[in-house]
GROMACS .gro file of C-alpha atoms in nm:
model
  216
    1UNK     CA    1   1.108  -0.127  -0.885
    2UNK     CA    2   0.762  -0.243  -1.023
    3UNK     CA    3   0.487  -0.321  -0.795
    4UNK     CA    4   0.146  -0.476  -0.864
    5UNK     CA    5  -0.030  -0.486  -0.530
    6UNK     CA    6  -0.361  -0.419  -0.643
    7UNK     CA    7  -0.412  -0.748  -0.833
    8UNK     CA    8  -0.209  -0.915  -0.570
    9UNK     CA    9  -0.505  -0.766  -0.335
   10UNK     CA   10  -0.744  -0.879  -0.578
   11UNK     CA   11  -0.689  -1.213  -0.474
   12UNK     CA   12  -0.801  -1.159  -0.099
   13UNK     CA   13  -0.537  -1.248   0.074
   14UNK     CA   14  -0.517  -1.213   0.487
   15UNK     CA   15  -0.259  -1.055   0.481
   16UNK     CA   16   0.005  -0.805   0.229
   17UNK     CA   17   0.339  -0.755   0.327
   18UNK     CA   18   0.611  -0.450   0.254
   19UNK     CA   19   0.917  -0.454   0.331
   20UNK     CA   20   1.112  -0.162   0.381
   21UNK     CA   21   1.515  -0.280   0.452
   22UNK     CA   22   1.743  -0.110   0.176
   23UNK     CA   23   1.962  -0.379   0.143
   24UNK     CA   24   1.702  -0.624   0.024
   25UNK     CA   25   1.605  -0.622  -0.377
   26UNK     CA   26   1.180  -0.555  -0.247
   27UNK     CA   27   1.292  -0.276  -0.033
   28UNK     CA   28   0.960  -0.087  -0.093
   29UNK     CA   29   1.043   0.317  -0.141
   30UNK     CA   30   0.733   0.425  -0.240
   31UNK     CA   31   0.502   0.699  -0.027
   32UNK     CA   32   0.185   0.561  -0.049
   33UNK     CA   33   0.028   0.165  -0.044
   34UNK     CA   34  -0.264   0.147  -0.294
   35UNK     CA   35  -0.607   0.106  -0.109
   36UNK     CA   36  -0.669  -0.220   0.004
   37UNK     CA   37  -0.999  -0.418   0.144
   38UNK     CA   38  -1.031  -0.349   0.514
   39UNK     CA   39  -1.016  -0.761   0.515
   40UNK     CA   40  -0.669  -0.770   0.421
   41UNK     CA   41  -0.373  -0.632   0.671
   42UNK     CA   42  -0.068  -0.447   0.593
   43UNK     CA   43   0.295  -0.599   0.687
   44UNK     CA   44   0.561  -0.395   0.781
   45UNK     CA   45   0.874  -0.569   0.744
   46UNK     CA   46   1.175  -0.476   0.932
   47UNK     CA   47   1.475  -0.589   0.988
   48UNK     CA   48   1.664  -0.416   1.288
   49UNK     CA   49   1.525  -0.040   1.226
   50UNK     CA   50   1.525   0.223   1.454
   51UNK     CA   51   1.249   0.190   1.662
   52UNK     CA   52   1.138   0.555   1.567
   53UNK     CA   53   1.187   0.471   1.172
   54UNK     CA   54   0.911   0.156   1.234
   55UNK     CA   55   0.655   0.410   1.451
   56UNK     CA   56   0.695   0.697   1.147
   57UNK     CA   57   0.605   0.371   0.910
   58UNK     CA   58   0.301   0.256   1.111
   59UNK     CA   59   0.145   0.621   1.091
   60UNK     CA   60   0.222   0.675   0.700
   61UNK     CA   61   0.069   0.332   0.598
   62UNK     CA   62  -0.148   0.215   0.842
   63UNK     CA   63   0.059  -0.085   0.897
   64UNK     CA   64  -0.169  -0.360   1.180
   65UNK     CA   65   0.135  -0.602   1.151
   66UNK     CA   66   0.486  -0.517   1.249
   67UNK     CA   67   0.730  -0.873   1.109
   68UNK     CA   68   1.094  -0.819   1.276
   69UNK     CA   69   1.321  -1.004   1.068
   70UNK     CA   70   1.656  -0.894   1.235
   71UNK     CA   71   1.816  -0.978   1.587
   72UNK     CA   72   1.566  -0.758   1.816
   73UNK     CA   73   1.567  -0.874   2.149
   74UNK     CA   74   1.307  -0.922   2.393
   75UNK     CA   75   1.318  -0.590   2.480
   76UNK     CA   76   1.266  -0.414   2.189
   77UNK     CA   77   0.988  -0.600   2.089
   78UNK     CA   78   0.808  -0.485   2.422
   79UNK     CA   79   0.915  -0.138   2.371
   80UNK     CA   80   0.825  -0.122   2.005
   81UNK     CA   81   0.435  -0.239   2.157
   82UNK     CA   82   0.488   0.034   2.432
   83UNK     CA   83   0.530   0.304   2.234
   84UNK     CA   84   0.271   0.264   1.986
   85UNK     CA   85  -0.011   0.228   2.244
   86UNK     CA   86   0.130   0.510   2.352
   87UNK     CA   87   0.094   0.716   2.035
   88UNK     CA   88  -0.265   0.584   2.001
   89UNK     CA   89  -0.277   0.699   2.362
   90UNK     CA   90  -0.170   1.042   2.283
   91UNK     CA   91  -0.360   1.129   1.909
   92UNK     CA   92  -0.694   0.944   2.106
   93UNK     CA   93  -0.699   1.000   2.433
   94UNK     CA   94  -1.056   0.907   2.485
   95UNK     CA   95  -1.027   0.588   2.257
   96UNK     CA   96  -0.796   0.411   2.513
   97UNK     CA   97  -0.595   0.081   2.389
   98UNK     CA   98  -0.802  -0.175   2.207
   99UNK     CA   99  -0.743  -0.501   2.008
  100UNK     CA  100  -0.817  -0.335   1.699
  101UNK     CA  101  -0.551  -0.044   1.761
  102UNK     CA  102  -0.293  -0.201   1.883
  103UNK     CA  103  -0.020  -0.325   1.660
  104UNK     CA  104   0.062  -0.664   1.626
  105UNK     CA  105   0.458  -0.772   1.670
  106UNK     CA  106   0.587  -1.093   1.463
  107UNK     CA  107   0.902  -1.209   1.520
  108UNK     CA  108   1.093  -1.390   1.274
  109UNK     CA  109   1.363  -1.715   1.354
  110UNK     CA  110   1.578  -1.829   1.100
  111UNK     CA  111   1.620  -2.227   1.051
  112UNK     CA  112   1.797  -2.474   0.891
  113UNK     CA  113   1.824  -2.842   0.983
  114UNK     CA  114   1.829  -2.768   1.387
  115UNK     CA  115   1.667  -2.552   1.589
  116UNK     CA  116   1.697  -2.419   2.003
  117UNK     CA  117   1.290  -2.368   2.055
  118UNK     CA  118   1.434  -2.231   2.429
  119UNK     CA  119   1.572  -1.895   2.246
  120UNK     CA  120   1.172  -1.827   2.210
  121UNK     CA  121   1.066  -1.851   2.606
  122UNK     CA  122   1.199  -1.476   2.640
  123UNK     CA  123   0.975  -1.352   2.394
  124UNK     CA  124   0.626  -1.535   2.429
  125UNK     CA  125   0.500  -1.236   2.649
  126UNK     CA  126   0.633  -0.957   2.407
  127UNK     CA  127   0.511  -1.059   2.073
  128UNK     CA  128   0.189  -1.232   1.914
  129UNK     CA  129   0.311  -1.469   1.665
  130UNK     CA  130   0.621  -1.643   1.568
  131UNK     CA  131   0.718  -1.720   1.140
  132UNK     CA  132   1.022  -1.962   1.105
  133UNK     CA  133   1.132  -1.931   0.803
  134UNK     CA  134   1.500  -2.077   0.596
  135UNK     CA  135   1.849  -1.915   0.739
  136UNK     CA  136   2.022  -1.835   0.453
  137UNK     CA  137   2.291  -1.596   0.280
  138UNK     CA  138   1.968  -1.301   0.259
  139UNK     CA  139   1.744  -1.189   0.507
  140UNK     CA  140   1.405  -1.366   0.383
  141UNK     CA  141   1.359  -1.441  -0.026
  142UNK     CA  142   1.648  -1.707  -0.035
  143UNK     CA  143   1.365  -1.923  -0.259
  144UNK     CA  144   1.418  -2.245  -0.059
  145UNK     CA  145   1.283  -2.482   0.250
  146UNK     CA  146   1.412  -2.569   0.554
  147UNK     CA  147   1.334  -2.861   0.737
  148UNK     CA  148   0.976  -2.862   0.840
  149UNK     CA  149   1.090  -3.178   1.081
  150UNK     CA  150   1.249  -2.932   1.319
  151UNK     CA  151   0.884  -2.745   1.387
  152UNK     CA  152   0.792  -3.132   1.527
  153UNK     CA  153   0.988  -3.000   1.877
  154UNK     CA  154   0.764  -2.701   1.893
  155UNK     CA  155   0.601  -2.746   2.223
  156UNK     CA  156   0.479  -2.379   2.283
  157UNK     CA  157   0.081  -2.233   2.165
  158UNK     CA  158   0.168  -1.910   2.018
  159UNK     CA  159   0.042  -1.926   1.681
  160UNK     CA  160   0.334  -1.940   1.452
  161UNK     CA  161   0.403  -1.858   0.988
  162UNK     CA  162   0.549  -2.122   0.850
  163UNK     CA  163   0.792  -1.931   0.547
  164UNK     CA  164   1.036  -1.948   0.317
  165UNK     CA  165   1.056  -2.068   0.002
  166UNK     CA  166   0.735  -2.248  -0.049
  167UNK     CA  167   0.552  -2.256  -0.391
  168UNK     CA  168   0.340  -2.473  -0.587
  169UNK     CA  169   0.500  -2.766  -0.548
  170UNK     CA  170   0.543  -2.759  -0.179
  171UNK     CA  171   0.172  -2.733  -0.065
  172UNK     CA  172   0.070  -3.100  -0.064
  173UNK     CA  173   0.369  -3.119   0.198
  174UNK     CA  174   0.185  -2.815   0.336
  175UNK     CA  175  -0.064  -3.012   0.416
  176UNK     CA  176   0.094  -3.294   0.546
  177UNK     CA  177   0.216  -3.110   0.792
  178UNK     CA  178  -0.124  -2.947   0.919
  179UNK     CA  179  -0.172  -3.311   1.037
  180UNK     CA  180   0.092  -3.276   1.289
  181UNK     CA  181  -0.184  -3.050   1.454
  182UNK     CA  182   0.053  -2.759   1.534
  183UNK     CA  183  -0.067  -2.405   1.573
  184UNK     CA  184   0.013  -2.324   1.199
  185UNK     CA  185  -0.168  -1.954   1.191
  186UNK     CA  186  -0.081  -1.917   0.829
  187UNK     CA  187   0.201  -1.967   0.539
  188UNK     CA  188   0.406  -1.665   0.376
  189UNK     CA  189   0.477  -1.671   0.032
  190UNK     CA  190   0.722  -1.460  -0.184
  191UNK     CA  191   0.998  -1.489  -0.405
  192UNK     CA  192   0.842  -1.838  -0.531
  193UNK     CA  193   0.545  -1.651  -0.713
  194UNK     CA  194   0.783  -1.330  -0.841
  195UNK     CA  195   0.821  -1.201  -1.208
  196UNK     CA  196   1.102  -1.032  -1.027
  197UNK     CA  197   1.155  -0.847  -0.703
  198UNK     CA  198   0.832  -0.690  -0.587
  199UNK     CA  199   0.653  -0.844  -0.893
  200UNK     CA  200   0.440  -1.108  -0.853
  201UNK     CA  201   0.271  -1.360  -1.062
  202UNK     CA  202  -0.068  -1.359  -1.056
  203UNK     CA  203  -0.187  -1.673  -1.273
  204UNK     CA  204   0.072  -1.906  -1.020
  205UNK     CA  205  -0.120  -1.692  -0.745
  206UNK     CA  206  -0.441  -1.759  -0.833
  207UNK     CA  207  -0.296  -2.190  -0.872
  208UNK     CA  208  -0.171  -2.107  -0.502
  209UNK     CA  209  -0.558  -2.012  -0.423
  210UNK     CA  210  -0.675  -2.267  -0.590
  211UNK     CA  211  -0.428  -2.593  -0.494
  212UNK     CA  212  -0.510  -2.462  -0.112
  213UNK     CA  213  -0.888  -2.434  -0.124
  214UNK     CA  214  -0.884  -2.839  -0.321
  215UNK     CA  215  -0.961  -3.081  -0.050
  216UNK     CA  216  -1.050  -2.901   0.224
   0.00000   0.00000   0.00000
């Protein structure tokens, strides 16, 4: 599978995601990630993976964020953070655990027409952010949006990422969504900006950056 990670990084996104899920056409199979500017945070994306596998990839690639896209429980999320903290402590006994070396955990929830937000309550204390994606046949990358009006019922103050089929045609809707004063932290884009799985359309991404900056 082709990648143009360095070209995408040149556009200075806040985050770059790398998928580790063998059923995904975007599964990352390389043994290294091109060197990225320190301002760009690397996100490892997993689906119901063994904790040892995730911890191994954090160590190998230096992920600062872990995005959990499966049916991971609150207990699973808590154990991931605890075990990562233990590994950091064992490797750097004099360092101590700080915000700088703690891994963030983002838990993904898929939405179509409705969503029971009470499900989030048990995750509040053990994840750093929520990500809302479109419920579809695949675990992400379905290429279409869900009904964002559902998020009007989101009562938490925890920051969230909006994902699912966002392309250039959706940017005006994103800007309208911002007027709701919900704790939207970022938007996640993927399939609408691909030439093929894993290979991004750089010109379209440049247009995205311009569109987001316009009238802001």
